[in-house]
Short mmCIF file of C-alpha atoms and ligand atoms in Angstrom, two decimals:
data_model
loop_
_atom_site.label_atom_id
_atom_site.label_comp_id
_atom_site.label_asym_id
_atom_site.label_seq_id
_atom_site.Cartn_x
_atom_site.Cartn_y
_atom_site.Cartn_z
CA MET A 1 9.32 -11.15 28.07
CA SER A 2 9.02 -9.63 24.65
CA ARG A 3 7.50 -6.24 24.18
CA VAL A 4 6.62 -6.71 20.52
CA ARG A 5 2.89 -6.16 20.20
CA ALA A 6 2.46 -5.20 16.56
CA LEU A 7 4.06 -5.49 13.15
CA ILE A 8 3.65 -2.58 10.74
CA PHE A 9 4.17 -3.21 7.04
CA ASP A 10 5.01 -0.99 4.14
CA VAL A 11 3.27 -2.20 0.97
CA ASP A 12 5.08 -1.42 -2.28
CA GLY A 13 8.35 -3.31 -2.51
CA THR A 14 7.80 -4.92 0.91
CA LEU A 15 4.61 -6.98 0.74
CA ALA A 16 5.02 -7.40 -3.02
CA ASP A 17 7.30 -6.28 -5.82
CA THR A 18 4.78 -3.86 -7.26
CA GLU A 19 6.79 -1.03 -8.72
CA ARG A 20 8.42 -2.16 -11.99
CA ASP A 21 5.70 -4.42 -13.38
CA GLY A 22 2.76 -2.85 -11.58
CA HIS A 23 2.81 0.87 -10.82
CA ARG A 24 5.24 1.75 -13.63
CA VAL A 25 3.21 -0.12 -16.23
CA ALA A 26 -0.03 1.45 -14.97
CA PHE A 27 1.43 4.96 -15.16
CA ASN A 28 2.44 4.29 -18.77
CA MET A 29 -1.04 3.00 -19.59
CA ALA A 30 -2.58 6.17 -18.16
CA PHE A 31 -0.14 8.36 -20.12
CA SER A 32 -0.91 6.46 -23.30
CA GLU A 33 -4.68 6.68 -22.78
CA ALA A 34 -4.32 10.44 -22.31
CA GLY A 35 -2.31 10.66 -25.56
CA LEU A 36 0.69 12.21 -23.80
CA GLY A 37 3.44 10.16 -25.42
CA TRP A 38 5.29 9.80 -22.09
CA GLU A 39 7.00 6.47 -21.41
CA TRP A 40 8.64 5.70 -18.08
CA SER A 41 11.41 3.13 -18.69
CA VAL A 42 12.51 0.70 -15.98
CA GLU A 43 15.62 2.81 -15.48
CA LEU A 44 13.90 6.20 -15.40
CA TYR A 45 11.31 4.83 -12.98
CA GLY A 46 14.14 3.90 -10.59
CA GLU A 47 15.06 7.59 -10.49
CA LEU A 48 11.45 8.71 -10.14
CA LEU A 49 11.07 6.47 -7.08
CA ALA A 50 13.11 9.09 -5.22
CA VAL A 51 9.72 10.74 -4.70
CA THR A 52 6.92 8.77 -3.02
CA GLY A 53 3.28 9.13 -4.00
CA GLY A 54 2.02 8.82 -7.57
CA LYS A 55 0.74 12.39 -7.97
CA GLU A 56 3.94 13.72 -6.44
CA ARG A 57 5.96 11.48 -8.80
CA ILE A 58 4.19 12.85 -11.90
CA ARG A 59 5.01 16.40 -10.78
CA PHE A 60 8.61 15.46 -10.06
CA TYR A 61 8.88 13.95 -13.55
CA LEU A 62 7.65 17.16 -15.16
CA ASP A 63 9.85 19.36 -12.96
CA LYS A 64 13.01 17.39 -13.62
CA TYR A 65 12.71 15.22 -16.74
CA ASN A 66 10.09 16.82 -18.97
CA THR A 67 10.40 20.54 -18.41
CA GLY A 68 9.20 21.35 -21.93
CA PHE A 69 5.66 20.07 -21.31
CA ARG A 70 3.07 22.86 -21.54
CA ARG A 71 1.01 22.48 -18.39
CA PRO A 72 -2.75 22.92 -18.68
CA GLY A 73 -4.36 25.71 -16.63
CA ASN A 74 -6.11 23.22 -14.39
CA PHE A 75 -2.84 21.48 -13.60
CA ASN A 76 -3.87 20.01 -10.22
CA GLU A 77 -6.96 18.45 -11.78
CA PHE A 78 -4.92 17.23 -14.71
CA VAL A 79 -2.49 15.40 -12.39
CA ALA A 80 -5.30 14.05 -10.22
CA GLY A 81 -7.14 12.77 -13.30
CA LEU A 82 -4.07 11.05 -14.70
CA HIS A 83 -3.41 9.50 -11.31
CA ALA A 84 -6.99 8.26 -10.96
CA ALA A 85 -6.67 6.56 -14.35
CA LYS A 86 -3.38 5.03 -13.24
CA THR A 87 -5.06 3.63 -10.11
CA THR A 88 -7.73 2.00 -12.28
CA PHE A 89 -5.12 0.41 -14.52
CA TYR A 90 -3.03 -0.68 -11.53
CA THR A 91 -5.85 -2.36 -9.65
CA ARG A 92 -6.86 -4.08 -12.89
CA LEU A 93 -3.31 -5.44 -13.25
CA LEU A 94 -3.48 -6.77 -9.71
CA SER A 95 -6.83 -8.40 -10.40
CA ASN A 96 -5.09 -10.55 -13.04
CA GLY A 97 -3.14 -12.07 -10.12
CA GLU A 98 0.17 -11.30 -11.81
CA ILE A 99 1.86 -9.76 -8.80
CA PRO A 100 2.35 -12.24 -5.93
CA LEU A 101 3.34 -11.50 -2.34
CA ARG A 102 7.04 -11.71 -1.59
CA PRO A 103 8.42 -14.88 0.04
CA GLY A 104 7.66 -15.24 3.74
CA VAL A 105 5.04 -12.48 3.89
CA GLU A 106 1.94 -14.66 4.23
CA ARG A 107 3.74 -17.05 6.57
CA LEU A 108 4.75 -14.23 8.91
CA LEU A 109 1.32 -12.57 8.83
CA ARG A 110 -0.34 -15.88 9.75
CA GLU A 111 2.14 -16.59 12.55
CA ALA A 112 1.59 -13.11 13.97
CA MET A 113 -2.17 -13.53 13.98
CA GLU A 114 -1.90 -16.96 15.64
CA GLN A 115 0.18 -15.40 18.41
CA GLY A 116 -2.10 -12.41 18.93
CA ILE A 117 0.38 -9.91 17.49
CA ARG A 118 -1.47 -6.97 15.97
CA LEU A 119 -0.96 -6.03 12.31
CA ALA A 120 -1.04 -2.70 10.51
CA ILE A 121 -0.03 -1.06 7.25
CA ALA A 122 1.83 2.22 6.75
CA THR A 123 2.17 3.13 3.08
CA THR A 124 2.19 6.09 0.74
CA THR A 125 0.18 4.24 -1.86
CA THR A 126 -3.52 4.83 -2.59
CA PRO A 127 -5.95 2.86 -0.32
CA GLU A 128 -7.60 1.10 -3.31
CA ASN A 129 -4.19 -0.28 -4.26
CA VAL A 130 -3.76 -1.83 -0.81
CA SER A 131 -7.17 -3.48 -0.85
CA ALA A 132 -6.63 -4.78 -4.38
CA LEU A 133 -3.24 -6.28 -3.50
CA LEU A 134 -4.55 -7.93 -0.33
CA ASN A 135 -7.63 -9.19 -2.12
CA TYR A 136 -5.95 -10.66 -5.18
CA ALA A 137 -2.49 -11.65 -3.88
CA LEU A 138 -3.68 -12.93 -0.48
CA ASN A 139 -7.41 -13.45 -0.09
CA PRO A 140 -10.62 -11.44 -0.01
CA SER A 141 -10.77 -11.32 3.80
CA ALA A 142 -7.13 -10.29 4.28
CA MET A 143 -8.10 -6.63 4.76
CA ASP A 144 -9.50 -7.72 8.11
CA TRP A 145 -6.15 -9.08 9.19
CA PHE A 146 -4.94 -5.47 9.57
CA GLU A 147 -6.24 -3.42 12.43
CA VAL A 148 -5.16 -0.13 10.88
CA ILE A 149 -4.42 0.67 7.25
CA GLY A 150 -2.62 4.00 6.98
CA ALA A 151 -2.44 4.81 3.27
CA GLY A 152 -2.09 7.58 0.69
CA ASP A 153 -3.32 11.09 1.38
CA VAL A 154 -4.51 10.34 4.93
CA VAL A 155 -1.45 12.32 6.02
CA PRO A 156 -0.32 15.30 3.94
CA ALA A 157 3.42 14.58 4.17
CA LYS A 158 4.33 11.20 2.66
CA LYS A 159 7.47 9.16 3.38
CA PRO A 160 10.30 9.97 4.12
CA ALA A 161 8.26 12.03 6.61
CA PRO A 162 7.33 9.93 9.68
CA ASP A 163 3.69 11.09 9.62
CA ILE A 164 2.16 7.85 8.33
CA TYR A 165 3.85 5.84 11.10
CA HIS A 166 2.76 8.39 13.69
CA TYR A 167 -0.78 8.07 12.34
CA VAL A 168 -0.72 4.27 12.66
CA LEU A 169 0.86 4.27 16.13
CA GLU A 170 -1.71 6.73 17.38
CA ALA A 171 -4.61 4.76 15.87
CA MET A 172 -3.33 1.60 17.57
CA ASN A 173 -2.49 3.41 20.79
CA LEU A 174 0.97 1.82 20.83
CA ALA A 175 4.44 3.19 21.54
CA PRO A 176 7.13 2.72 18.90
CA GLU A 177 9.06 0.38 21.23
CA GLU A 178 6.12 -2.04 21.04
CA CYS A 179 6.20 -2.34 17.25
CA VAL A 180 8.48 -3.45 14.45
CA ALA A 181 8.29 -1.94 10.96
CA PHE A 182 9.01 -3.65 7.62
CA GLU A 183 10.39 -1.57 4.77
CA ASP A 184 12.22 -1.92 1.48
CA SER A 185 13.57 1.54 0.64
CA ARG A 186 15.57 4.50 1.88
CA ASN A 187 12.48 6.72 2.04
CA GLY A 188 10.71 3.99 3.98
CA ILE A 189 13.39 3.50 6.59
CA LEU A 190 13.83 7.24 7.06
CA SER A 191 10.11 7.47 7.80
CA ALA A 192 10.05 4.49 10.18
CA ARG A 193 13.22 5.47 12.03
CA GLU A 194 12.07 9.06 12.43
CA ALA A 195 9.05 7.53 14.16
CA ARG A 196 11.55 5.56 16.34
CA LEU A 197 10.58 2.11 15.07
CA ALA A 198 12.96 -0.83 14.88
CA THR A 199 12.92 -1.67 11.18
CA ILE A 200 13.56 -4.85 9.21
CA VAL A 201 14.46 -4.20 5.58
CA THR A 202 13.95 -6.59 2.68
CA VAL A 203 15.51 -5.12 -0.46
CA ASN A 204 14.45 -5.45 -4.09
CA ASP A 205 16.11 -4.62 -7.40
CA TYR A 206 15.30 -0.92 -7.09
CA THR A 207 16.51 -0.57 -3.50
CA ARG A 208 19.46 -2.97 -3.15
CA GLU A 209 22.01 -0.14 -3.18
CA HIS A 210 20.10 2.20 -0.85
CA ASP A 211 21.61 3.32 2.45
CA PHE A 212 20.03 1.35 5.29
CA ALA A 213 22.51 2.32 8.00
CA ASP A 214 19.76 2.54 10.59
CA ALA A 215 18.04 -0.82 9.95
CA ALA A 216 17.77 -3.55 12.60
CA ILE A 217 18.77 -5.91 9.78
CA VAL A 218 18.81 -5.90 5.97
CA LEU A 219 17.79 -9.09 4.14
CA ASP A 220 17.13 -10.17 0.57
CA GLN A 221 13.63 -11.42 1.60
CA LEU A 222 11.83 -12.68 4.71
CA GLY A 223 12.61 -16.33 3.99
CA GLU A 224 10.65 -19.56 3.81
CA PRO A 225 11.61 -22.91 5.37
CA ASP A 226 12.93 -24.09 2.00
CA ARG A 227 14.35 -20.70 1.04
CA PRO A 228 16.43 -19.06 3.79
CA PHE A 229 17.07 -15.34 3.61
CA LYS A 230 20.45 -13.85 2.84
CA VAL A 231 21.76 -11.33 5.35
CA LEU A 232 22.98 -8.17 3.60
CA GLN A 233 23.64 -6.18 6.76
CA GLY A 234 23.39 -6.93 10.48
CA ASP A 235 23.27 -10.06 12.66
CA ALA A 236 20.46 -12.60 12.22
CA ARG A 237 21.39 -14.30 15.50
CA GLY A 238 21.42 -17.78 13.97
CA HIS A 239 18.00 -17.48 12.34
CA ASP A 240 17.41 -18.05 8.64
CA LEU A 241 13.84 -16.85 8.24
CA VAL A 242 11.97 -13.95 9.78
CA ASP A 243 9.54 -15.29 12.37
CA LEU A 244 8.47 -13.94 15.72
CA ALA A 245 11.35 -15.65 17.54
CA MET A 246 13.81 -13.89 15.26
CA ILE A 247 12.00 -10.55 15.56
CA ARG A 248 12.08 -10.75 19.36
CA ALA A 249 15.80 -11.60 19.30
CA LEU A 250 16.45 -8.61 17.05
CA VAL A 251 14.49 -6.24 19.24
CA GLU A 252 16.32 -7.40 22.37
CA GLN A 253 19.62 -6.97 20.57
CA SER A 254 18.78 -3.40 19.54
CA MET A 255 17.65 -2.59 23.13
CA ASN A 256 21.00 -3.77 24.48
CA ARG A 257 23.02 -1.67 22.03
C1 LIG B 301 5.14 3.54 -2.62
C2 LIG B 301 4.99 4.71 -3.43
C3 LIG B 301 3.78 4.87 -4.18
C4 LIG B 301 3.57 3.92 -5.31
C5 LIG B 301 2.46 4.43 -6.17
O1 LIG B 301 5.90 3.85 -1.47
O2 LIG B 301 5.84 5.55 -3.48
O3 LIG B 301 3.79 6.15 -4.72
O4 LIG B 301 4.75 3.84 -6.08
O5 LIG B 301 1.29 4.56 -5.46
P1 LIG B 301 5.81 2.92 -0.17
P2 LIG B 301 0.25 5.74 -5.78
O6 LIG B 301 6.46 1.62 -0.55
O7 LIG B 301 6.61 3.64 0.85
O8 LIG B 301 4.38 2.81 0.21
O9 LIG B 301 0.34 6.02 -7.23
O10 LIG B 301 -1.08 5.20 -5.33
O11 LIG B 301 0.69 6.92 -4.96
MG1 LIG B 302 8.14 0.54 -0.14
#
């Protein structure tokens, strides 16, 4: 009998490819509106993704890539204000419906709900961003599909710290052995594995070369019936899309290791 009771999803890069054409663009819009003259290129943004959290990323950028910037006296407020503007631009971009869910995501969520498997989210992104993505890329009631949404500043230490997964597990009153996490990045898998969760990774252009040594499996995407996944690392046990049968097989395999 399977022990999988819940699936816990990261958001950015996992549910949808949000970083390059979503978050990055919204940061640039906020910088432009503030008259700062900062422009985060696709390449630079890949480096900035080393740090999770938008406010943290702005600070990292100034510490490492724009050290000449004269910081205003109210620096914390300045960063928070820029970030709030970025959130407004980002949710507006999502409302245009330009960023779809990744292949297999909706299929797997629906299968899980049909089988009584509980769903949750563990992300470093701002809560408004999660609701906007679910609303516009899935449907307006999709927020209710998730029993717990752990997001943003609800825990002080963002990924790669395990805190957000601990928060979600505690809120659901589940042990890590009863859950499977879905991630797309090195920081994500470090966080999930530190919380002792079996983790399925689907990579994207920013994360393809990351080290996922500790993943249950690494795939190009979750797969659809007409679009099987490609296995980048691990053993898919004869499956070609991620469904609950495959997840249970993976979990049993990792228990027997
Ligand atoms: C996502 C992040 C976030 C987003 C921006 O990480 O690192 O910072 O890029 O969101 P994960 P905010 O995929 O682990 O959730 O600007 O709202 O922080
Ligand atoms: Mg992610």
